[in-house]
Amino acid sequence: MADSGGRLRRLAQGTSRQHLTLAGSAAGAAVLAVLVAGGFDPSETTAAEELAPLAAGDTVDVGPFVVTIDRMRVVDELPGVSEGDDETRVLAVVATVEATGTKTQHGYLLNESLALAGVPGVPSYESPGRTRDPDEPVPAEGAYVMADGTVLDAVQPGLEYEVALVWEQDARADVPAAARLVLVGHTLRQSSIDHTDEWLDPLPVAAGDLEVTAPEPDEPAESPSGGGS
Amino acid sequence: MTRAGWWRRNRWGLVALPVAAAAALAAASYRVEAQWWLEKPRDLQHATQGEWVTFSSSQYDRTGDVPFSVRVRLDGVRPAEELFGPVSDDYELDPPEGVQAIAVDLELAAPPDVPLTSCDLVVRDTDGVEYDYQIASPSIENQATSPCVPPDARGPELDLIEGLDPDTGPRRPDEWRVSPVVLLPEGVEVAEVVLSWGPPDGLLITVS
Amino acid sequence: MGGRRVSRPPVTPFSRLSRQAAFAVLLVAALATGRAVEGLMPAETEASAPFERAGSLGEPVETRWGTVEVTAVQGSTRIVDSLGTGRISAGVYVVVDWTYTAAGEPQIPSYVAIRDGDGRVFRTSSERNPYDSGGEAQPGIPRRLAVAVELPADAVAGAHLVVALPDNDEDHRRDDIAVVDLGLTQDDAGAWAASEEPVEVAGPADGPDAEAP
């Protein structure tokens, strides 16, 4: 290195024309080096594609999960979610989900994948210091496994889960006859922060209005049977 | 080209080489402080059992650095008979088979306005294996949260949370005795006791 | 300058330019070769891969951070945890009893998972896949632990238990992980998928197993 340093110094002692050539070749080498190193990432295209229509019974691949929407209803009681609360009621989307990858997915990624849009009284709370756009979709607040009523906090690959994804609605608002469900997709890509593969870039992929069934008084509650007991 | 010629021609590069190597090493070791030096008590003041020593260090809270001094004496290490300051007297010391419980008898002295609650106690065996003072574990239902202050008169806390008075409990005595209990496998002999109020400073007391 | 003593042919602008061009081309070629070699070889992943310490049921596996020994494996579609809470799986719950003995200083593995023959990884979670570590274990005192993971029945045969110290699998790089063959077969999978008898997932405990011979 020291040797070529001396040569460069001698070159730099030459005429201005030599300066130009040197600068030119340095710039060319820099451009080539960037190209060789993989180039700059082209800017991500985030333009929303046309939303696919969604109806009960549809199966949609949202990236980390394949989700089949079964029905939507008002739930009287569900363990762990506002039971018999006068101020809120619970709206639930019953769905079948399966993780697509080879690793356990966090439950919150599933919650983020289903959102309700434009339902009055959802969410039932206000986030301090933040004003919400009333049309902004609200992700599910939790997912409960129908078989035993436990929180689905980990979605294991290759297993199908029948789950209730829930939102709390302010009880002062009316029970909606229909609600707009938005499925939010994620893309598996390398994170630019730590270069690990993660499900990123949430984007709505499908949306549709679902009929909401109110609980009938004499209907046996759909609350899950107490697991294991 | 002679050998001397090469040395002469590259003399400035040769001068720069050790400097550049040192700079590269320094730049590559930026995590040594956070992940090694500050990870455990490394800067240890040495003392022996039975002697009073003055340990000075610094903690920090919302107000900035909080320098302090505390006098410490290790009276001894003995088989423990009871837990150290459990929240309920129903909790009893009942180590499982193959496990011994030892009590570390310490005497400390400091003015009652010095915050000393956030301290760590570690004992080491003759091989340097470390055993922590644990507040709770499958074999210990509960012990006092701090091994260094009287459980019923802890003295002031560090001022960590705004709006929380750091000094509410009863006045701590000027000099007190604590006997925190540490679990070790049977047959292990305690050789050293390490007290720390935050790395890298620590007080290492040799058990005699 | 020692270099001045070297006799050189007279330098024309053209030859000087071609020398520079050759230098630039060589430089870029060297960079490109390095990049290509790095891209073709699995250098980044292989060099930082964890060291897998392999073992099987009943065999102590030594790692940098302690010893892992799987003592028993059970399965069912149902489990009940130490608090009495039950859970039901549409697949199979695999319940592994194991012992961890810390080395050097108090510590406890935060990452426990089951890896099947296809490389699928099934991790623990706080609700449906319980693993209660009991906090850091003192060195030399065996900690008896239990973990339950739900997985599809086709993942049972040939499954391995993977144990590592840090919770985040990105942090397993260049560290030891214990990989224990659970010795499971298709028959186990079939029997467990049909079983509705809840398997108990024990809470953490210290000391050697009292029931062991």
XYZ file of C-alpha atoms in Angstrom:
650
model
C 0.000 0.000 0.000
C 2.748 2.395 0.936
C 4.336 1.777 -2.453
C 1.238 2.629 -4.462
C 0.754 5.618 -2.143
C 4.111 6.923 -3.285
C 3.191 6.378 -6.912
C -0.113 8.212 -6.470
C 1.739 11.089 -4.863
C 4.084 11.258 -7.823
C 1.133 11.222 -10.201
C -0.505 14.019 -8.261
C 2.608 16.152 -8.754
C 1.907 16.252 -12.484
C -0.077 18.675 -14.589
C -3.733 19.685 -14.240
C -4.597 17.298 -17.070
C -3.293 14.490 -14.934
C -5.456 15.754 -12.073
C -8.478 15.443 -14.338
C -7.650 11.909 -15.407
C -7.036 10.924 -11.825
C -10.351 12.390 -10.659
C -12.105 10.753 -13.598
C -10.734 7.310 -12.941
C -11.424 7.674 -9.191
C -15.040 8.606 -9.881
C -15.375 5.739 -12.353
C -13.910 3.321 -9.841
C -16.318 4.576 -7.165
C -19.352 4.097 -9.431
C -18.121 0.640 -10.448
C -17.455 -0.264 -6.814
C -21.005 0.716 -5.827
C -22.403 -1.356 -8.702
C -20.167 -4.280 -7.810
C -21.217 -4.017 -4.161
C -24.831 -4.515 -5.128
C -25.865 -1.027 -6.129
C -28.431 1.170 -4.444
C -31.781 -0.362 -3.581
C -34.436 0.879 -5.949
C -37.024 2.792 -3.953
C -39.795 0.586 -2.639
C -43.029 0.776 -4.559
C -45.720 1.333 -1.970
C -48.544 2.343 -4.273
C -51.648 0.541 -3.035
C -52.846 -1.989 -5.506
C -56.505 -2.504 -6.181
C -58.122 -4.024 -3.059
C -59.598 -7.464 -3.638
C -63.236 -7.836 -2.594
C -63.867 -9.837 0.560
C -66.889 -11.833 1.696
C -67.605 -14.434 4.358
C -66.140 -17.782 3.338
C -63.222 -16.253 1.401
C -59.685 -17.477 1.908
C -56.975 -14.828 1.606
C -53.184 -15.123 1.773
C -52.030 -12.099 3.768
C -48.370 -13.117 3.733
C -47.533 -14.583 7.152
C -50.950 -16.279 7.343
C -53.674 -17.760 5.214
C -56.943 -16.490 6.670
C -60.424 -17.881 5.983
C -63.173 -15.537 7.148
C -66.123 -17.413 8.579
C -68.537 -14.925 10.120
C -68.805 -11.847 12.278
C -70.872 -11.498 15.391
C -71.389 -9.752 18.705
C -70.032 -11.853 21.541
C -71.616 -11.815 24.976
C -68.853 -13.418 26.887
C -65.384 -14.512 26.058
C -62.922 -15.306 28.791
C -60.527 -12.468 29.394
C -62.367 -9.918 27.284
C -64.712 -7.423 28.961
C -67.264 -9.845 30.335
C -70.593 -8.301 31.190
C -69.146 -4.816 30.808
C -71.836 -2.151 30.468
C -69.605 0.286 28.676
C -68.344 -1.938 25.873
C -69.454 -4.878 23.814
C -67.254 -7.237 21.859
C -67.326 -7.642 18.087
C -65.685 -10.843 16.912
C -64.607 -12.131 13.522
C -64.508 -15.909 13.547
C -61.802 -17.116 11.200
C -59.512 -20.014 10.462
C -55.823 -19.118 10.281
C -52.682 -20.985 9.378
C -49.117 -19.708 9.420
C -47.429 -19.959 6.018
C -43.771 -20.028 7.007
C -41.554 -22.445 8.900
C -41.301 -20.444 12.123
C -43.625 -19.555 14.971
C -45.367 -16.238 14.309
C -46.279 -13.803 17.074
C -49.976 -13.430 17.776
C -49.781 -9.674 17.383
C -48.881 -10.075 13.717
C -52.206 -11.901 13.260
C -54.021 -9.132 15.162
C -52.451 -6.592 12.822
C -53.612 -8.564 9.806
C -57.323 -8.026 10.436
C -58.770 -4.544 10.862
C -62.215 -2.985 11.080
C -62.842 0.260 9.222
C -65.459 2.905 9.865
C -67.358 1.137 12.662
C -68.708 3.735 15.139
C -67.412 3.157 18.670
C -64.368 1.152 17.544
C -61.908 1.532 19.127
C -63.739 1.996 22.411
C -60.851 3.975 23.889
C -58.978 7.116 22.904
C -55.244 7.130 22.480
C -53.912 10.097 24.423
C -52.289 12.787 22.318
C -53.436 11.329 19.020
C -56.434 12.130 16.905
C -57.680 9.296 14.777
C -59.005 9.440 11.298
C -62.466 7.806 11.677
C -61.886 5.847 8.451
C -58.548 4.460 9.582
C -58.772 0.672 10.017
C -58.498 -0.538 13.619
C -56.478 -3.752 14.050
C -57.917 -6.539 16.193
C -57.279 -6.206 19.899
C -56.810 -9.896 20.472
C -57.224 -13.394 19.094
C -58.761 -16.233 21.116
C -58.648 -19.904 20.237
C -62.238 -21.172 20.006
C -61.344 -24.645 21.335
C -60.258 -23.493 24.791
C -60.615 -19.720 24.984
C -56.908 -19.022 25.442
C -55.118 -16.075 23.866
C -53.465 -17.079 20.599
C -50.079 -15.487 21.279
C -48.090 -17.810 19.009
C -49.183 -19.222 15.668
C -47.302 -22.451 15.035
C -46.519 -23.342 11.405
C -48.611 -26.079 9.831
C -51.432 -25.868 12.370
C -54.914 -24.591 11.622
C -56.523 -22.495 14.340
C -60.180 -21.554 14.602
C -59.988 -18.183 16.301
C -62.138 -15.260 17.338
C -60.477 -11.933 16.572
C -62.034 -9.319 18.792
C -62.620 -5.577 18.965
C -64.255 -3.735 21.828
C -67.010 -1.384 20.758
C -68.306 1.484 22.840
C -71.750 0.308 23.997
C -73.212 3.782 23.356
C -72.808 3.153 19.630
C -75.350 0.929 17.892
C -74.584 -2.624 16.934
C -73.698 -2.291 13.257
C -75.718 -4.320 10.768
C -72.549 -4.770 8.746
C -68.908 -3.867 9.251
C -66.074 -3.339 6.803
C -63.257 -5.818 7.421
C -59.846 -4.991 5.957
C -57.212 -7.709 5.609
C -53.711 -6.270 5.934
C -50.893 -8.072 4.154
C -47.219 -8.147 5.102
C -44.170 -8.867 2.960
C -41.228 -11.010 4.028
C -38.087 -9.014 3.397
C -34.752 -8.241 4.933
C -34.963 -5.520 7.547
C -32.682 -2.623 6.695
C -31.819 -2.230 10.384
C -30.414 -5.630 11.333
C -30.634 -7.582 8.031
C -32.947 -10.215 9.448
C -35.910 -11.500 7.450
C -39.094 -10.033 8.855
C -42.718 -9.554 7.845
C -42.842 -5.835 7.097
C -44.664 -3.215 5.023
C -48.308 -3.581 6.117
C -50.632 -2.903 3.191
C -54.375 -3.621 2.832
C -54.900 -6.516 0.409
C -58.627 -7.217 0.625
C -61.685 -5.545 2.106
C -65.400 -6.169 2.244
C -68.550 -5.641 4.286
C -69.509 -8.485 6.605
C -72.928 -8.977 8.114
C -72.848 -8.727 11.924
C -75.087 -11.137 13.819
C -76.319 -10.040 17.214
C -76.554 -12.684 19.903
C -79.987 -14.200 20.238
C -81.157 -14.351 23.859
C -81.996 -18.057 23.843
C -79.032 -19.129 21.753
C -76.453 -21.087 23.728
C -73.470 -18.836 24.223
C -70.645 -19.452 21.806
C -68.148 -19.039 24.557
C -65.535 -21.726 24.366
C -65.779 -24.679 26.671
C -63.404 -24.329 29.592
C -60.246 -25.997 28.420
C -58.905 -29.022 30.179
C -61.278 -28.867 33.123
C 16.769 -1.435 -5.335
C 18.491 -1.841 -1.975
C 16.817 -2.908 1.246
C 17.638 0.406 2.898
C 16.004 2.135 -0.048
C 12.697 0.437 0.587
C 12.726 1.402 4.286
C 13.635 4.956 3.379
C 11.039 5.271 0.637
C 8.236 4.018 2.910
C 9.350 5.702 6.101
C 6.199 7.810 6.498
C 3.965 4.833 5.859
C 5.908 2.855 8.428
C 5.529 5.670 10.947
C 1.782 5.801 10.249
C 1.292 2.036 10.457
C 1.262 1.597 14.275
C -0.892 4.712 14.647
C -3.389 3.406 12.072
C -3.421 -0.044 13.662
C -4.106 1.461 17.096
C -6.873 3.657 15.675
C -8.463 0.667 13.913
C -8.398 -1.374 17.134
C -9.920 1.477 19.115
C -12.654 1.971 16.531
C -13.470 -1.742 16.516
C -13.667 -2.002 20.302
C -16.376 0.560 20.882
C -18.609 -2.096 22.500
C -16.047 -3.315 25.008
C -17.104 -0.740 27.569
C -20.860 -1.363 27.355
C -20.751 -5.124 26.939
C -17.800 -6.082 29.094
C -16.517 -3.364 31.409
C -19.938 -2.188 32.584
C -21.479 -5.659 32.575
C -20.165 -6.758 35.974
C -18.169 -5.279 38.842
C -14.656 -5.269 37.329
C -12.928 -2.425 39.158
C -12.723 -4.138 42.542
C -11.519 -2.731 45.844
C -10.048 -5.551 47.932
C -10.665 -6.202 51.615
C -10.584 -9.130 54.028
C -13.083 -10.576 56.464
C -13.286 -8.833 59.836
C -11.850 -5.444 58.814
C -13.827 -2.229 58.351
C -13.315 -0.747 54.885
C -14.650 2.432 53.366
C -16.072 1.873 49.901
C -16.711 4.942 47.753
C -18.465 4.846 44.412
C -21.173 6.635 42.494
C -24.725 5.828 41.445
C -26.914 7.945 39.207
C -30.544 8.918 39.099
C -32.745 11.740 37.751
C -30.625 14.318 39.544
C -27.376 13.081 37.985
C -24.441 11.394 39.671
C -24.944 10.456 43.313
C -21.543 9.816 44.896
C -21.598 7.949 48.175
C -19.395 6.316 50.771
C -20.265 3.356 52.943
C -18.252 1.489 55.566
C -18.494 -2.271 55.328
C -17.280 -5.203 57.399
C -17.772 -8.884 56.594
C -18.272 -10.678 59.896
C -18.424 -14.101 58.355
C -20.205 -16.687 56.272
C -22.222 -19.414 58.055
C -24.964 -21.960 57.351
C -28.244 -20.037 57.242
C -31.165 -20.804 59.524
C -33.763 -18.419 58.151
C -34.534 -16.296 55.091
C -33.451 -12.652 55.037
C -36.419 -10.320 55.518
C -39.204 -12.232 53.715
C -42.498 -10.341 53.253
C -44.274 -13.022 55.267
C -43.039 -14.959 58.292
C -44.769 -18.025 56.813
C -41.984 -18.272 54.256
C -39.398 -20.664 55.572
C -35.945 -21.582 54.446
C -36.191 -25.107 53.054
C -33.435 -25.815 50.552
C -33.884 -28.974 48.461
C -31.601 -31.977 48.674
C -28.039 -31.295 47.610
C -28.367 -27.553 48.204
C -26.908 -25.580 51.111
C -28.048 -22.159 52.269
C -25.400 -19.798 53.575
C -25.912 -16.503 55.362
C -23.484 -13.658 54.663
C -23.151 -11.602 57.845
C -22.311 -8.017 56.928
C -22.092 -4.893 59.000
C -22.527 -1.579 57.244
C -22.402 2.032 58.340
C -23.505 5.171 56.505
C -25.447 8.364 57.250
C -29.215 7.680 57.066
C -29.707 9.965 54.027
C -27.456 7.913 51.713
C -29.444 5.783 49.215
C -28.001 2.250 49.397
C -30.913 -0.029 48.468
C -29.879 -0.911 44.910
C -27.007 -3.218 45.674
C -25.968 -6.608 44.339
C -24.416 -9.365 46.404
C -22.455 -12.176 44.785
C -20.441 -14.910 46.465
C -17.666 -16.768 44.664
C -16.245 -20.189 45.344
C -12.566 -21.118 45.171
C -12.866 -21.670 41.375
C -14.378 -18.227 40.799
C -17.883 -19.583 40.104
C -20.449 -16.931 41.055
C -23.681 -17.349 43.010
C -26.178 -14.482 43.307
C -28.322 -13.275 46.152
C -31.787 -14.077 44.786
C -35.015 -12.463 45.961
C -37.075 -15.415 44.766
C -36.411 -18.725 43.052
C -38.122 -22.134 42.988
C -36.326 -22.854 46.289
C -36.772 -19.432 47.922
C -40.277 -18.102 48.258
C -39.146 -14.590 49.078
C -36.321 -12.538 50.559
C -35.784 -8.806 51.033
C -35.316 -6.970 47.713
C -32.024 -5.451 48.867
C -29.333 -7.554 50.557
C -27.511 -4.479 51.945
C -30.017 -2.546 54.040
C -32.302 -3.483 56.954
C -35.540 -4.799 55.344
C -37.674 -2.751 57.773
C -35.641 0.479 57.559
C -34.236 0.634 54.039
C -33.398 4.306 54.037
C -33.885 6.497 50.968
C -34.146 5.152 47.412
C -32.498 6.698 44.385
C -34.661 9.451 42.914
C -35.650 7.485 39.811
C -39.302 8.333 39.181
C -40.702 11.837 39.053
C -43.380 12.498 41.635
C -42.293 9.632 43.860
C -40.792 10.604 47.199
C -37.547 8.630 47.447
C -37.508 8.734 51.264
C -40.681 7.518 52.937
C -39.777 4.645 55.241
C -38.484 4.739 58.811
C -35.051 6.224 59.479
C -32.214 3.816 58.831
C -29.828 3.347 61.777
C -26.294 4.715 61.448
C -24.874 1.232 61.658
C -26.657 -2.009 60.874
C -26.239 -5.705 60.293
C -27.668 -7.787 57.444
C -27.607 -11.555 56.827
C -28.705 -12.197 53.235
C -29.017 -15.870 52.284
C -27.474 -17.378 49.145
C -28.078 -20.935 47.882
C -25.128 -23.035 46.698
C -24.636 -26.667 45.807
C -23.530 -28.749 48.773
C -19.767 -29.070 49.184
C -18.994 -25.657 47.706
C -16.893 -23.361 49.860
C -17.320 -19.600 49.733
C -14.023 -17.842 49.106
C -15.075 -14.273 48.265
C -18.003 -11.914 48.670
C -18.553 -9.137 46.093
C -20.767 -6.142 46.861
C -21.631 -3.625 44.177
C -23.859 -0.604 43.804
C -23.526 -0.639 40.029
C -20.632 -1.757 37.785
C -17.786 -1.298 37.163
C -17.043 -0.512 40.849
C -17.267 -3.228 43.459
C -15.979 -4.311 46.846
C -14.362 -7.747 47.002
C -14.016 -9.215 50.486
C -11.934 -12.341 50.955
C -13.420 -14.881 53.336
C -10.868 -16.186 55.817
C 12.923 9.599 -2.539
C 14.585 6.245 -3.079
C 12.397 5.646 -6.119
C 14.154 8.377 -8.071
C 17.263 6.214 -8.314
C 15.386 3.626 -10.381
C 15.948 4.230 -14.050
C 12.674 4.313 -15.990
C 11.851 4.744 -19.681
C 10.645 8.224 -20.629
C 6.998 8.582 -19.715
C 4.616 9.822 -22.393
C 1.113 11.108 -21.482
C -0.410 8.120 -23.275
C 1.475 5.443 -21.377
C 0.789 7.218 -18.099
C -2.940 7.195 -18.899
C -2.963 3.507 -19.781
C -1.081 2.707 -16.576
C -3.773 4.531 -14.603
C -6.549 2.795 -16.478
C -4.957 -0.582 -15.866
C -4.621 0.271 -12.175
C -8.292 1.253 -11.963
C -9.435 -1.847 -13.825
C -7.343 -4.105 -11.584
C -8.712 -2.414 -8.475
C -12.319 -2.835 -9.567
C -11.649 -6.408 -10.687
C -10.230 -7.226 -7.250
C -13.287 -5.714 -5.543
C -15.652 -7.547 -7.878
C -13.892 -10.863 -7.295
C -14.116 -10.437 -3.534
C -17.771 -9.554 -3.755
C -18.516 -12.511 -6.023
C -16.707 -14.957 -3.752
C -18.558 -13.588 -0.740
C -21.868 -13.913 -2.562
C -21.230 -17.443 -3.795
C -19.978 -18.806 -0.488
C -22.316 -18.900 2.530
C -19.693 -16.897 4.403
C -22.018 -14.628 6.332
C -24.380 -17.325 7.623
C -21.883 -20.152 8.066
C -19.267 -18.134 9.911
C -21.824 -16.892 12.430
C -23.858 -20.095 12.774
C -24.423 -21.373 16.298
C -22.443 -24.373 17.530
C -24.985 -27.176 17.822
C -24.215 -29.487 20.748
C -26.121 -32.641 19.910
C -27.493 -35.264 22.272
C -30.435 -37.546 22.818
C -33.026 -38.370 25.461
C -31.421 -39.082 28.841
C -27.992 -37.888 27.778
C -26.431 -34.755 29.339
C -25.482 -32.206 26.664
C -22.605 -29.933 27.643
C -22.621 -26.351 26.379
C -20.658 -23.207 27.153
C -23.404 -22.000 29.450
C -24.302 -25.247 31.223
C -25.700 -28.743 30.885
C -29.035 -29.715 29.343
C -30.554 -33.148 29.887
C -33.944 -34.218 28.581
C -35.476 -36.630 31.093
C -38.932 -37.410 29.672
C -41.177 -36.672 26.686
C -44.970 -36.980 26.704
C -47.744 -35.892 24.386
C -51.474 -35.381 24.070
C -53.946 -32.981 22.507
C -54.445 -31.459 25.954
C -52.214 -30.050 28.652
C -52.791 -28.599 32.086
C -50.225 -26.225 33.579
C -49.034 -25.951 37.182
C -51.799 -23.410 37.917
C -54.474 -25.814 36.687
C -55.219 -23.991 33.432
C -56.025 -26.333 30.564
C -55.306 -25.929 26.867
C -56.478 -27.856 23.828
C -54.571 -28.150 20.568
C -55.882 -28.980 17.123
C -52.540 -30.723 16.611
C -50.432 -32.273 19.342
C -48.913 -30.901 22.525
C -45.391 -32.238 23.058
C -44.385 -31.916 26.723
C -40.664 -32.197 27.472
C -39.257 -32.549 30.989
C -35.612 -31.522 31.186
C -32.933 -30.414 33.565
C -30.604 -27.453 33.267
C -27.466 -26.963 35.321
C -25.853 -23.559 34.960
C -22.088 -23.158 34.532
C -19.962 -20.335 35.930
C -22.616 -17.861 36.975
C -26.391 -17.719 37.530
C -28.226 -17.934 34.210
C -31.204 -19.617 32.532
C -32.020 -20.461 28.904
C -34.720 -18.139 27.556
C -35.111 -19.881 24.207
C -36.719 -23.312 24.047
C -38.157 -24.666 20.810
C -38.942 -27.893 19.017
C -37.425 -28.369 15.557
C -38.914 -30.988 13.255
C -37.286 -33.012 10.488
C -38.265 -30.429 7.855
C -36.534 -27.619 9.760
C -39.764 -26.061 10.994
C -39.287 -24.386 14.381
C -41.995 -24.303 17.039
C -41.263 -21.877 19.866
C -42.660 -21.402 23.326
C -44.929 -18.485 24.158
C -46.363 -17.162 27.368
C -49.948 -18.341 26.832
C -50.382 -21.366 24.601
C -46.892 -22.902 24.707
C -45.941 -22.621 28.364
C -42.362 -22.575 29.637
C -41.754 -21.281 33.147
C -38.007 -21.012 33.808
C -38.213 -19.876 37.423
C -35.523 -17.236 36.839
C -31.757 -17.602 36.793
C -30.466 -20.895 38.165
C -27.470 -20.919 40.518
C -24.503 -22.817 39.036
C -24.280 -26.454 40.045
C -27.877 -26.685 41.306
C -29.948 -28.634 38.751
C -33.136 -26.841 37.703
C -35.963 -29.188 36.701
C -38.025 -27.631 33.935
C -40.976 -28.519 31.734
C -41.996 -27.091 28.395
C -45.099 -27.719 26.276
C -45.263 -26.833 22.571
C -48.169 -27.437 20.221
C -47.358 -28.560 16.709
C -48.931 -30.495 13.844
C -48.848 -34.288 14.314
C -46.613 -34.658 11.234
C -43.866 -32.720 13.065
C -43.595 -35.186 15.945
C -41.503 -37.974 14.416
C -37.816 -37.052 14.539
C -38.394 -33.850 16.507
C -35.510 -32.236 18.409
C -35.559 -29.919 21.413
C -33.481 -26.774 20.835
C -32.301 -24.847 23.910
C -30.338 -21.580 23.841
C -29.510 -18.815 26.269
C -30.801 -15.627 24.563
C -34.473 -15.301 23.726
C -33.827 -13.805 20.267
C -32.605 -16.451 17.813
C -30.485 -13.809 16.083
C -28.380 -13.747 19.245
C -27.551 -17.449 19.002
C -24.875 -16.600 16.449
C -21.435 -17.945 17.390
C -22.820 -19.328 20.664
C -23.547 -22.876 21.801
C -27.071 -24.239 21.461
C -28.220 -27.635 22.734
C -30.038 -29.817 20.184
C -31.550 -32.948 21.719
C -33.106 -35.787 19.706
C -36.375 -36.620 21.469
C -36.480 -40.097 19.907
C -40.067 -39.746 18.685
C -41.744 -41.874 16.000
C -44.868 -41.916 13.823
C -46.471 -44.182 16.440
C -46.008 -41.538 19.150
C -47.573 -38.946 16.859
C -50.615 -41.125 16.189
C -51.145 -42.041 19.832
C -50.769 -38.455 21.047
C -53.037 -36.992 18.367
C -55.765 -39.369 19.572
C -55.177 -38.780 23.307
C -57.506 -36.480 25.226
C -55.843 -37.171 28.562
C -54.289 -33.869 29.721
C -50.534 -33.992 30.309
C -49.346 -31.980 33.293
C -46.747 -29.298 32.621
C -44.832 -29.023 35.880
C -43.549 -25.762 37.331
C -39.803 -25.184 37.815
C -38.028 -26.816 40.769
C -34.467 -26.950 42.083
C -32.407 -29.967 43.035
C -32.017 -33.450 41.600
C -35.159 -35.365 40.694
C -36.375 -37.069 43.889
C -37.966 -39.896 41.872
C -34.835 -40.613 39.893
C -32.967 -43.774 40.882
